[in-house]
Tab-separated table of C-alpha atoms in Angstrom:
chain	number	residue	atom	x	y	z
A	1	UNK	CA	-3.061	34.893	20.613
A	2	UNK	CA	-3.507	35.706	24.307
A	3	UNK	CA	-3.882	32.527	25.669
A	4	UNK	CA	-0.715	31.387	23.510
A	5	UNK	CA	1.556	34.381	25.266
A	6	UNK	CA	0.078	33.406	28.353
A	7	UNK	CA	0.995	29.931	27.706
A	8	UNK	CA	4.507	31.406	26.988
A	9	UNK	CA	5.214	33.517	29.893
A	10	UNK	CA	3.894	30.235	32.249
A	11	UNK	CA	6.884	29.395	34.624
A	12	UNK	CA	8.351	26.164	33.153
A	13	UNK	CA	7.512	22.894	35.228
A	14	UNK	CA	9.822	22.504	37.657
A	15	UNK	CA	10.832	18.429	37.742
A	16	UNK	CA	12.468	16.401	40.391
A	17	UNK	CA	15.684	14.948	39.725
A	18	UNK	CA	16.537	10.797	40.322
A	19	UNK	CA	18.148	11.532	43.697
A	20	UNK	CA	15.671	14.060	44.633
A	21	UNK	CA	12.805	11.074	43.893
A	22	UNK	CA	15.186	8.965	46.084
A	23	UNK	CA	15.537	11.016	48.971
A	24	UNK	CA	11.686	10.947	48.713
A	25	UNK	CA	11.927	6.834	49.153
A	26	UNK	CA	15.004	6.838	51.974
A	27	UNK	CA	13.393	9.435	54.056
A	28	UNK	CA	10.317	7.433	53.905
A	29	UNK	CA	11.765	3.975	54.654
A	30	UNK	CA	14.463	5.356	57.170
A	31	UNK	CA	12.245	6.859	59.300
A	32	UNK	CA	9.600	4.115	59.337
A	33	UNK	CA	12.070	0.720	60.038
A	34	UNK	CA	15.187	1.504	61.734
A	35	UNK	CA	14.686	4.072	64.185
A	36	UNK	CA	11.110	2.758	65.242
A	37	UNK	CA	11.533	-1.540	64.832
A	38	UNK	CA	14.940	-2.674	66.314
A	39	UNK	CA	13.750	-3.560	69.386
A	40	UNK	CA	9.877	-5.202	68.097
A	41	UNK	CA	12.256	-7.335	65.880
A	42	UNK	CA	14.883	-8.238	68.086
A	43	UNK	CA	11.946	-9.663	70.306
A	44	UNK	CA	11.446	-12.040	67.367
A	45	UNK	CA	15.149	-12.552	65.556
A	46	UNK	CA	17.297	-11.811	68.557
A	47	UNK	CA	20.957	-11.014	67.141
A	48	UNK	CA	20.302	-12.256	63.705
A	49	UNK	CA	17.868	-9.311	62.908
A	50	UNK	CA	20.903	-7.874	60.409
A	51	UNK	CA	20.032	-11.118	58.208
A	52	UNK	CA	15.945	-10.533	58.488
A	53	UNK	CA	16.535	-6.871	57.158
A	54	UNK	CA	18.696	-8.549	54.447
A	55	UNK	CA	16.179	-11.249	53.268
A	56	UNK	CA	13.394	-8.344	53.537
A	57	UNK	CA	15.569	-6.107	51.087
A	58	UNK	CA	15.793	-8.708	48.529
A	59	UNK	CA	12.084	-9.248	48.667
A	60	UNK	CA	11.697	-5.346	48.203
A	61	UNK	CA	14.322	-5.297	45.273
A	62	UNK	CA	12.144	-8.126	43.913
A	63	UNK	CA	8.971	-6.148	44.075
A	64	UNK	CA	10.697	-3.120	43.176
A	65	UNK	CA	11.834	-4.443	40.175
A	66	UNK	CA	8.457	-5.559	39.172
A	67	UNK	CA	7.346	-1.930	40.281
A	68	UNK	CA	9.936	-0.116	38.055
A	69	UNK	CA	8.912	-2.078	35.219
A	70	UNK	CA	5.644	-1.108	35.457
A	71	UNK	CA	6.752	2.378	36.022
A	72	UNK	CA	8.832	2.478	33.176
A	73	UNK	CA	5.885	1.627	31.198
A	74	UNK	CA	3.556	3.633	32.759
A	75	UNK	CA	4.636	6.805	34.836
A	76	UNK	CA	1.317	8.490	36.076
A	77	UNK	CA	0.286	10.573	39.423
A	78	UNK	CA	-1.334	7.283	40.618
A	79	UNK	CA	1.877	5.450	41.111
A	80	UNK	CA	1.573	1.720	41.794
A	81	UNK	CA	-2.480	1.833	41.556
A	82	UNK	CA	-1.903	2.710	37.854
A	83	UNK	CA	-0.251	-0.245	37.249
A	84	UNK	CA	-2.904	-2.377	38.763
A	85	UNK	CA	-5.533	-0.403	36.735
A	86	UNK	CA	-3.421	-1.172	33.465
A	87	UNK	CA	-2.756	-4.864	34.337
A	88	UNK	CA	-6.406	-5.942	35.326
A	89	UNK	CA	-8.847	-2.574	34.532
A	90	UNK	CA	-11.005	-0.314	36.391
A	91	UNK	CA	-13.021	-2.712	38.015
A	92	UNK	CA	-13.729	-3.735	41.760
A	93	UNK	CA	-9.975	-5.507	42.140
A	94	UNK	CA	-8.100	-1.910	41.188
A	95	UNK	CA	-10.655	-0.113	43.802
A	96	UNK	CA	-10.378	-2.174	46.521
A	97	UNK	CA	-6.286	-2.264	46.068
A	98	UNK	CA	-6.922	1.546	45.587
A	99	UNK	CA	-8.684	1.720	49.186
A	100	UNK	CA	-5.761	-1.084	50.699
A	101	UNK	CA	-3.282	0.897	49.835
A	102	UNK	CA	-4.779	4.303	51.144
A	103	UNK	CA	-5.243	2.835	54.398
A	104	UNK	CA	-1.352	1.450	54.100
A	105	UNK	CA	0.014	4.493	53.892
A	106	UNK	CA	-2.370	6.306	56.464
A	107	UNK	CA	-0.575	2.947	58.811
A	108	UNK	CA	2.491	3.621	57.537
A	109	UNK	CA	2.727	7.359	58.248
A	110	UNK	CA	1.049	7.144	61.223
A	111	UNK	CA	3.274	4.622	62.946
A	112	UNK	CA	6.467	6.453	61.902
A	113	UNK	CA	4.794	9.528	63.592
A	114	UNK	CA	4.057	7.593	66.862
A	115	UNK	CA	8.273	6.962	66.780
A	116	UNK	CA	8.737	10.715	66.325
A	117	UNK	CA	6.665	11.433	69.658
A	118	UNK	CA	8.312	8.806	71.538
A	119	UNK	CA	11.828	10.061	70.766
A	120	UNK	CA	10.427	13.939	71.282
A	121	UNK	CA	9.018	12.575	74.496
A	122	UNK	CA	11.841	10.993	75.467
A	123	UNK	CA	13.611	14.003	75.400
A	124	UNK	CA	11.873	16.416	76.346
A	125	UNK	CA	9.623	14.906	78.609
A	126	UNK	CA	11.210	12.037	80.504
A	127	UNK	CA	9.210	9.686	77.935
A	128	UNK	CA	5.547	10.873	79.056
A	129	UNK	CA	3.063	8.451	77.108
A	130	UNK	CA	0.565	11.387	76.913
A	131	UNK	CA	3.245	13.946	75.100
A	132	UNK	CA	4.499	11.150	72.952
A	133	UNK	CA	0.406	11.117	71.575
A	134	UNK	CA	1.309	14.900	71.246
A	135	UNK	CA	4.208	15.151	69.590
A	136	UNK	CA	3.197	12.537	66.970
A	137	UNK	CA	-0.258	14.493	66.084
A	138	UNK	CA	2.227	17.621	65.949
A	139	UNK	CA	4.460	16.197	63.634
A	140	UNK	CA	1.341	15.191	61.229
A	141	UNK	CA	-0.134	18.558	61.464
A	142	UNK	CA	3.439	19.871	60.638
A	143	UNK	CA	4.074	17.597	57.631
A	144	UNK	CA	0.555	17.877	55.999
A	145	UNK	CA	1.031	21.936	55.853
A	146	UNK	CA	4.810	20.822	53.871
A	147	UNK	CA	2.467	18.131	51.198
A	148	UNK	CA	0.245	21.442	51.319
A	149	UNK	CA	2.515	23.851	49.821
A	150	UNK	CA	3.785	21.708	47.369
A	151	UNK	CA	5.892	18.773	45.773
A	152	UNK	CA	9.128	21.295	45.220
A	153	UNK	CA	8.823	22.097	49.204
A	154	UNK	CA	8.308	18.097	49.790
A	155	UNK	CA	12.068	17.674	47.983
A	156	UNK	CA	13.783	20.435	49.478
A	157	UNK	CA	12.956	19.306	52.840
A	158	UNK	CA	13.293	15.269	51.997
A	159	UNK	CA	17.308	16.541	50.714
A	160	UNK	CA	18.088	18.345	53.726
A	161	UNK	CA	16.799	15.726	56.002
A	162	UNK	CA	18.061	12.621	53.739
A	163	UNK	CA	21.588	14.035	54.123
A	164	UNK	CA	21.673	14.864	57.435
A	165	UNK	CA	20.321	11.517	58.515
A	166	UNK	CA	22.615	9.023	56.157
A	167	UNK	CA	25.493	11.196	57.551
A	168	UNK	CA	24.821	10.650	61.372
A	169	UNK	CA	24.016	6.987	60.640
A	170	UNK	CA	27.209	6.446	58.533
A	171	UNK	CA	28.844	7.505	61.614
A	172	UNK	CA	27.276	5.634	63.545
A	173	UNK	CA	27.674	2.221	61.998
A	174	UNK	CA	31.470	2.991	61.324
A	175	UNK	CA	31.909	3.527	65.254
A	176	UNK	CA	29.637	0.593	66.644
A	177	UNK	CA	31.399	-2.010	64.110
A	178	UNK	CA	34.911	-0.985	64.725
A	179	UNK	CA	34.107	-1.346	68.471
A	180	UNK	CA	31.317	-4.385	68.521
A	181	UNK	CA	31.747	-7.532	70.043
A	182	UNK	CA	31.353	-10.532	67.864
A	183	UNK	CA	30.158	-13.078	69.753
A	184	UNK	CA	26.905	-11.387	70.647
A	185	UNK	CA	26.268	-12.060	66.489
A	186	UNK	CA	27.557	-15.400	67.278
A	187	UNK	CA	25.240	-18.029	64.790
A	188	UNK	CA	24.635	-20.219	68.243
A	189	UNK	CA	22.582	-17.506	69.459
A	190	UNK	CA	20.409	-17.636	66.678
A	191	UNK	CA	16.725	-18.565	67.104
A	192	UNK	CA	15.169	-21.169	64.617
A	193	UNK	CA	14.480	-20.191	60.752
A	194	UNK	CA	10.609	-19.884	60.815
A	195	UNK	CA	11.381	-17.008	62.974
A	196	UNK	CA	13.820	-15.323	61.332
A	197	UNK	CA	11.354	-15.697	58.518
A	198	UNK	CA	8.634	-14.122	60.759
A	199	UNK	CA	10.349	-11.297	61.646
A	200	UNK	CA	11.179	-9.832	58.316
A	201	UNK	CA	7.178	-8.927	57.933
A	202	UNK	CA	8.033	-6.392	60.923
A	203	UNK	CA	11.516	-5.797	58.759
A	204	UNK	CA	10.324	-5.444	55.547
A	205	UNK	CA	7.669	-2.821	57.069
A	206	UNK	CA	11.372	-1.082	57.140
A	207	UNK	CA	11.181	-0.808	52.910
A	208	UNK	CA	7.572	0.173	52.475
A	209	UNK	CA	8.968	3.363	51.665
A	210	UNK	CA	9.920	2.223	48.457
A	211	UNK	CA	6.392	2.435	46.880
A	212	UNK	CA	5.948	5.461	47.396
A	213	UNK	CA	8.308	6.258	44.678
A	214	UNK	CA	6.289	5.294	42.273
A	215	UNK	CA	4.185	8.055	43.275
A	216	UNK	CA	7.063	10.842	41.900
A	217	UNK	CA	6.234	10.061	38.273
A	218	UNK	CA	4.121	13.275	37.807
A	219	UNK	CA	7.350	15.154	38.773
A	220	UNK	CA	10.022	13.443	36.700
A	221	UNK	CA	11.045	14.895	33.373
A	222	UNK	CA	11.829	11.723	31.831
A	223	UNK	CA	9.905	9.069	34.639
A	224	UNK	CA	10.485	6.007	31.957
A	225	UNK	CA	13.831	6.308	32.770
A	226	UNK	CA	14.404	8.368	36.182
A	227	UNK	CA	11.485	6.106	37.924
A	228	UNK	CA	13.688	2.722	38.082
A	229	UNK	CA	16.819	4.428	38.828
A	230	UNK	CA	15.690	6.181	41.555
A	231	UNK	CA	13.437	3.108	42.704
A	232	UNK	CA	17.077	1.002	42.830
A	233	UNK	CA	19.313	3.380	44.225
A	234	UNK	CA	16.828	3.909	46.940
A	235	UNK	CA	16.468	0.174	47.807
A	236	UNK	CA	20.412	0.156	47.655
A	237	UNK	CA	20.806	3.109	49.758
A	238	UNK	CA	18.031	0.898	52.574
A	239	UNK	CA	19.455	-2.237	52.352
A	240	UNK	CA	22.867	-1.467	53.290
A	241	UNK	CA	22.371	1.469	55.856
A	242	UNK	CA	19.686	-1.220	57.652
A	243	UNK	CA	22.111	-4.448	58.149
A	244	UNK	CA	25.035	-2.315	59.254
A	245	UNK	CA	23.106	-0.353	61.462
A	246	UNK	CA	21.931	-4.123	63.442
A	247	UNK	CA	25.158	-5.561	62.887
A	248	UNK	CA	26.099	-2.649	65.101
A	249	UNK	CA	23.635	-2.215	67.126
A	250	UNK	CA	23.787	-6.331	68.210
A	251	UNK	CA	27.103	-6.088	68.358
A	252	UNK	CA	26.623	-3.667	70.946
A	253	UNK	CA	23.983	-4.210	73.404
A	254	UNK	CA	22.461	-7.579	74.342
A	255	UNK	CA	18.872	-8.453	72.702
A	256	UNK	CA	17.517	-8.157	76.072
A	257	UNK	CA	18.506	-4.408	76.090
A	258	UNK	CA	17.542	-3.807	72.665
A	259	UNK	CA	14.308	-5.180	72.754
A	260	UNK	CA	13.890	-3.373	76.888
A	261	UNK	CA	14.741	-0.053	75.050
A	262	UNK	CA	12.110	-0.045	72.581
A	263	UNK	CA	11.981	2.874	70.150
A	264	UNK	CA	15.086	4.482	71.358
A	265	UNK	CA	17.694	1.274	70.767
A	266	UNK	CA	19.612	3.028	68.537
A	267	UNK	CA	20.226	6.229	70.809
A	268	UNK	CA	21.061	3.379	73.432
A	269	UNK	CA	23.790	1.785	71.367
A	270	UNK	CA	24.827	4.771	71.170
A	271	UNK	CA	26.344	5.444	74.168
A	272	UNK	CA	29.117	3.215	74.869
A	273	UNK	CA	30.971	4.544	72.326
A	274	UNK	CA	29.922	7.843	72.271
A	275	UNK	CA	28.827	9.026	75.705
A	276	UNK	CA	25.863	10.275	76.809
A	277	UNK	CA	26.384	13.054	73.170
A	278	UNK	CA	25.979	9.568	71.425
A	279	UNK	CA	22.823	9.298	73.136
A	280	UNK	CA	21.694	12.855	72.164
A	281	UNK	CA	22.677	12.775	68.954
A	282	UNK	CA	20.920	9.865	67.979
A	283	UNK	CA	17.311	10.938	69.252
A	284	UNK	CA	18.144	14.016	67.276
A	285	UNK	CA	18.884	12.461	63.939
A	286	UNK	CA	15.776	9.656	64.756
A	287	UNK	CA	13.479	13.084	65.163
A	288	UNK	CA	14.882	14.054	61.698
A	289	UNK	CA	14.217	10.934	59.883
A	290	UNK	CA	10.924	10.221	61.618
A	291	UNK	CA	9.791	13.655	60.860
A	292	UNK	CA	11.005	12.801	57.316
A	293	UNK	CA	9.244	9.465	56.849
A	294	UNK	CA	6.394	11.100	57.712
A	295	UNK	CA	6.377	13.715	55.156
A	296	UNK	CA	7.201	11.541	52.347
A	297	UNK	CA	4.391	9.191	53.431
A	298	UNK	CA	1.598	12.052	53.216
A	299	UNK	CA	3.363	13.080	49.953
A	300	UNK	CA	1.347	10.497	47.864
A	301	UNK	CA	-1.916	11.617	48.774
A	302	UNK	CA	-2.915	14.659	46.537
A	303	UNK	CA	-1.719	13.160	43.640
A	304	UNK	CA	-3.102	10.163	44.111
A	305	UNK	CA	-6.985	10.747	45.172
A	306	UNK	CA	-7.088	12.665	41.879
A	307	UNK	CA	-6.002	10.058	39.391
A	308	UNK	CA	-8.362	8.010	41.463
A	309	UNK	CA	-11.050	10.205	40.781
A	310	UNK	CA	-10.160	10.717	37.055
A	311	UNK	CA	-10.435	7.477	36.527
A	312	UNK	CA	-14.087	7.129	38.931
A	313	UNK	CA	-12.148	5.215	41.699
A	314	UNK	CA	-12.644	7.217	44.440
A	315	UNK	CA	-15.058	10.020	44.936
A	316	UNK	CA	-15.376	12.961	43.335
A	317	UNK	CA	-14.758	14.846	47.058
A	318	UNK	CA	-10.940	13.180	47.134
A	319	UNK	CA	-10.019	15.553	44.432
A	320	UNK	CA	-11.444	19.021	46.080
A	321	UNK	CA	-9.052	21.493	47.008
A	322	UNK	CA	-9.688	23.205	50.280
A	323	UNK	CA	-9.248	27.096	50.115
A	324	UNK	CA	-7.665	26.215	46.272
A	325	UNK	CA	-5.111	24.532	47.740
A	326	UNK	CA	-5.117	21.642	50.401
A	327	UNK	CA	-6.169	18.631	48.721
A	328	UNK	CA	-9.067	16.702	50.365
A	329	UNK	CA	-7.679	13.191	49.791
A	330	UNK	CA	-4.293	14.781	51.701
A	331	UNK	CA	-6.666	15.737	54.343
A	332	UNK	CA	-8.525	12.925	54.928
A	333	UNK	CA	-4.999	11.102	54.855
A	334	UNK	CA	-3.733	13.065	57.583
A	335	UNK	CA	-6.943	12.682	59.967
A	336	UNK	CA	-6.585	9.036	59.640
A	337	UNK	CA	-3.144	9.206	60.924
A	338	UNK	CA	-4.138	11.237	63.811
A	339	UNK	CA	-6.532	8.818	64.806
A	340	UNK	CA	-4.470	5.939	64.157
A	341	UNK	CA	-1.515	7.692	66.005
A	342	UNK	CA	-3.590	8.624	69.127
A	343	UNK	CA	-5.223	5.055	69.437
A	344	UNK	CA	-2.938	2.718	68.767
A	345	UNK	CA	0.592	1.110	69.603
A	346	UNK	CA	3.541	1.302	67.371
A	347	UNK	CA	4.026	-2.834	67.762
A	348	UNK	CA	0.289	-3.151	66.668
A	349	UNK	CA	0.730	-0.460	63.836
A	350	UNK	CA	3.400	-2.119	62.099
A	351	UNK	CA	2.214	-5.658	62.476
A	352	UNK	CA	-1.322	-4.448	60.575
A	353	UNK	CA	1.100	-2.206	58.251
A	354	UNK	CA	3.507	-4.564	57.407
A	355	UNK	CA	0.178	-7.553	56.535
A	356	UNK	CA	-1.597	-4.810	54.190
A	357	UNK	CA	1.791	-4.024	52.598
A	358	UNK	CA	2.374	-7.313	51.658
A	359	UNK	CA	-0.737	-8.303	50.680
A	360	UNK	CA	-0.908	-5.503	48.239
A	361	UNK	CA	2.408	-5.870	46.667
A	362	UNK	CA	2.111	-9.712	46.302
A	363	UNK	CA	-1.506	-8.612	44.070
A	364	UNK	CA	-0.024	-6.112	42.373
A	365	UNK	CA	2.822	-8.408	41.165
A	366	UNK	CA	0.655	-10.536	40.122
A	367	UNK	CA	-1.306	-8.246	38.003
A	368	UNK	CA	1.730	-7.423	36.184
A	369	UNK	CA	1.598	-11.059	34.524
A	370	UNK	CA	-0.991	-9.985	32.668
A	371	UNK	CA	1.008	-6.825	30.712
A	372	UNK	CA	4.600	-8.903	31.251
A	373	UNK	CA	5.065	-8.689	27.383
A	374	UNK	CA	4.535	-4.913	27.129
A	375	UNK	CA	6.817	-4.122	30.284
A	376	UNK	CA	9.267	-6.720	29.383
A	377	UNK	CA	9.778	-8.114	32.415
A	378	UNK	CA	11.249	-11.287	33.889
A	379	UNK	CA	8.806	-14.275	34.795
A	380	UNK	CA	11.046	-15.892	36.943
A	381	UNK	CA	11.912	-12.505	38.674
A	382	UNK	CA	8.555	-11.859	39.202
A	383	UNK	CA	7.247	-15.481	40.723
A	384	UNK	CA	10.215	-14.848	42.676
A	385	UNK	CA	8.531	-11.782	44.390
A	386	UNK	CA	5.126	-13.512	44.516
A	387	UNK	CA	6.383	-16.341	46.052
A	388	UNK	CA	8.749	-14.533	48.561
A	389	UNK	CA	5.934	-11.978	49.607
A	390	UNK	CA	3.662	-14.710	50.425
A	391	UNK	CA	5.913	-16.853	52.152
A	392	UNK	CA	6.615	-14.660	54.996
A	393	UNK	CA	3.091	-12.877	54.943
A	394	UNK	CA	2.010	-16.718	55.121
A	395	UNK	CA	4.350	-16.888	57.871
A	396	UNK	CA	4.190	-13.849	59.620
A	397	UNK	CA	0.382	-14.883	60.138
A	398	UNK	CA	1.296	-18.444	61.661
A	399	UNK	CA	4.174	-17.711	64.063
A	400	UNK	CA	2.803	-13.793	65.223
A	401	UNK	CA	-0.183	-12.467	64.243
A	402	UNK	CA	-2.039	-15.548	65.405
A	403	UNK	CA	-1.226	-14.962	68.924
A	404	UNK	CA	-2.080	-11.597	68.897
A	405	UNK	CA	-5.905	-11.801	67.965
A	406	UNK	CA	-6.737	-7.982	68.019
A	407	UNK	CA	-4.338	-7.388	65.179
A	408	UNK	CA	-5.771	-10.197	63.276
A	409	UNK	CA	-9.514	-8.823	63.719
A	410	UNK	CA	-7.943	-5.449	62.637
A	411	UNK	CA	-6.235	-6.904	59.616
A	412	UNK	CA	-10.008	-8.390	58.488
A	413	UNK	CA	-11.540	-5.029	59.482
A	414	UNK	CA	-8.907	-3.480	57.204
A	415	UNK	CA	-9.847	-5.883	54.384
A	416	UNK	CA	-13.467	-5.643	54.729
A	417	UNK	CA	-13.697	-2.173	55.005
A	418	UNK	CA	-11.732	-1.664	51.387
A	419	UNK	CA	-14.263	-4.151	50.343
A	420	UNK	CA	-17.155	-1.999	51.562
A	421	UNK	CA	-15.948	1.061	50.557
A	422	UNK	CA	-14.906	0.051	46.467
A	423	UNK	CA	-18.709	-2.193	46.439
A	424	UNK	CA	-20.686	1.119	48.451
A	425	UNK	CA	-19.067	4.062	46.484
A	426	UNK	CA	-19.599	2.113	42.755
A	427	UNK	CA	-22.843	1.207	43.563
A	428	UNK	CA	-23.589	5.063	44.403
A	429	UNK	CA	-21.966	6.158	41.525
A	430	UNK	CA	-23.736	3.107	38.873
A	431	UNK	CA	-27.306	4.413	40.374
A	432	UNK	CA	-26.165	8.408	40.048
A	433	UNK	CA	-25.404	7.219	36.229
A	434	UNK	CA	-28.496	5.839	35.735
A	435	UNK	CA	-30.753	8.729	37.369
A	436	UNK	CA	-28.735	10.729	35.031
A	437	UNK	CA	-29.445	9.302	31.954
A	438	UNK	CA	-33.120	8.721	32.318
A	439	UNK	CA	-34.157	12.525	31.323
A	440	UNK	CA	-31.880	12.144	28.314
A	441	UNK	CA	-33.040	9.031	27.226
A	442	UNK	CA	-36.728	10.012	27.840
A	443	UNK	CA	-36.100	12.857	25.615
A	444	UNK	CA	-35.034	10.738	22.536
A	445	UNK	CA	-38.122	8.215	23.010
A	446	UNK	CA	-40.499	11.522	23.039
């Protein structure tokens, strides 16, 4: 009787509702592609980097559709990874995608966090490369106390800064279109297709957001539904806030300046039509969706490590809460960033970032074959995303990362070490199993 009035006076669940699981996706792919990878793709597009962040939207809607399938099908705390678990089991493929994609996300987070110091730096510092490293670890430190307190908090903060930043940038494109000048987007000025087609690995890095809505299914009343329409109008939301922002943007300044001004291109564009306030308002609303981005990418975490460890994935010290509260795996998330933040350059980040990314989203499509008749989704949609995935990963490798061989020896450090990890924690956990069942087993035979 007690423990049924208890159960009574509980507070009710509080769920989050499709836009609120949206905001969760924008804020994350906002902050990570626009603000922080104008200038690393105009390096590789020039002017016609408004058509690589189109291509690299359709690839996302591609693999979003095969993602909101699967999360139509099966809405759990473990997001994407529970689809791979579903399609293919618990075996060495879903742990090593389960270690890939923790490491994404600690890349993701981190590099969005390393564009938050440079535009706090900027500002505030007359861009000092030591405060940037400062401000980023701040921001991270900030962010994992938000994931700490709770999903609800994660929301309310995502709205806020969701609406403030679509606002500013709505502006924004409205004023550099009506005052561009076209022939900077002239086609002539175009470099060749292969790399176009390279850049949209460093583009679609832009939309890798987009997964972590999958991760919202714990807090959905009805995720069957609310998952894919939030995972869509997210993607829509990306897509066309992206290409009007370049259009503008390259209709604006030369590549030259866009790529010389780095993180801060779209503060630059800015200017000419705005003044130096353009200028200042920009950095402000880039600090807003940076700071964003990184909150939604530590968001994942908590939820995650413990489905992982439910289902003997990860260890049982991912699912510990710290103090009864601060989840370990969210912890160990956020060191990673620091380090990754402190160490390394935001080009570098995002090259590694956007390789992982795609090499986990072309394997987890390709699970989904496998349970295509219980999702009920489209073959020829989802060779589509296979195919496109690969094709610019394939490329990406060919025409960038092969000149820069210190991101290609991180990539296979990345890969090996979620190798290592999935083969060394099983192997600890098969012999813990075994000790374990010895006395029992003794027992019975005596």
């Amino acid at each position: 009787m007690s423990q049924t009035k208890a159960a009574d006076s509980a507070p009710p669940k509080k769920y989050l509702s499709v836009r609120q699981a949206a905001f969760i996706g924008v804020g994350a792919m906002v902050g990570a592609g626009i603000f922080a990878l104008l200038g690393a793709a105009g390096a590789v597009a020039g002017a016609a980097v408004w058509l690589s962040f189109l291509i690299a939207g359709i690839i996302a809607g591609l693999q979003g559709y095969s993602f909101a399938k699967l999360g139509a099908r099966y809405p759990s705390a473990g997001g994407l990874l529970e689809y791979v678990a579903k399609s293919v089991g618990e075996g060495h493929f879903t742990g090593i995608t389960a270690w890939l994609t923790y490491a994404a996300n600690a890349i993701v987070t981190a590099m969005v966090a390393v564009s938050f110091g440079s535009y706090a730096s900027a500002m505030f510092t007359g861009e000092n490369a030591a405060w940037a490293k400062v401000f980023a670890a701040l921001i991270i430190i900030v962010m994992t106390g938000v994931n700490i307190v709770g999903s609800q908090l994660v929301a309310r903060a995502q709205t806020v800064i969701v609406y403030v930043v679509l606002s500013i940038l709505t502006l924004f494109a409205v004023v550099t279109l009506v005052n561009m000048h076209p022939s900077l987007l002239a086609f002539s000025g175009y470099p060749p297709l292969r790399e176009i087609i390279s850049s949209v690995a460093l583009t679609f890095f832009a939309f890798l957001g987009f997964g972590i809505i999958t991760f919202t299914a714990k807090d959905l009343a009805k995720p069957s539904r609310q998952l894919p329409r939030a995972m869509y109008l997210a993607l829509g939301i990306a897509t066309i806030i992206y290409v009007a922002i370049a259009l503008g943007v390259f209709g604006t300044l030369t590549v030259d300046k866009v790529v010389s001004s780095g993180g801060t291109a779209l503060a630059v564009a800015a200017e000419p039509a705005l003044g130096r306030a353009g200028y200042w308002l920009m950095s402000v609303t880039a600090l807003f969706a940076t700071a964003g981005a990184t909150n939604a990418g530590l968001y994942p975490a908590p939820g995650l490590s413990e489905r992982l460890v439910e289902t003997r994935q990860f260890p049982p010290l991912m699912a510990r809460k710290l103090g009864g509260r601060a989840s370990a795996g969210l912890l160990i998330e956020a060191v990673a960033c620091l380090i990754l933040a402190v160490i390394f350059k935001l080009d570098a980040i995002a090259s590694i970032g956007s390789a992982v990314a795609l090499v986990i989203f072309t394997l987890i499509t390709a699970a989904h074959f496998r349970v295509r008749s219980e999702t009920g989704a489209s073959v020829l949609l989802l060779s589509l995303a296979i195919l496109a995935s690969a094709a610019v990963l394939i490329t990406f490798v060919f025409t960038t990362l092969i000149h820069e061989p210190a991101s290609i020896v991180t990539l296979l450090a990345i890969l090996l070490l979620g190798i290592g990890l999935d083969y060394g924690w099983k192997r600890t956990r098969d012999n813990r199993d075994n000790r374990d069942s010895r006395p029992s087993q003794a027992r019975v035979s005596g």
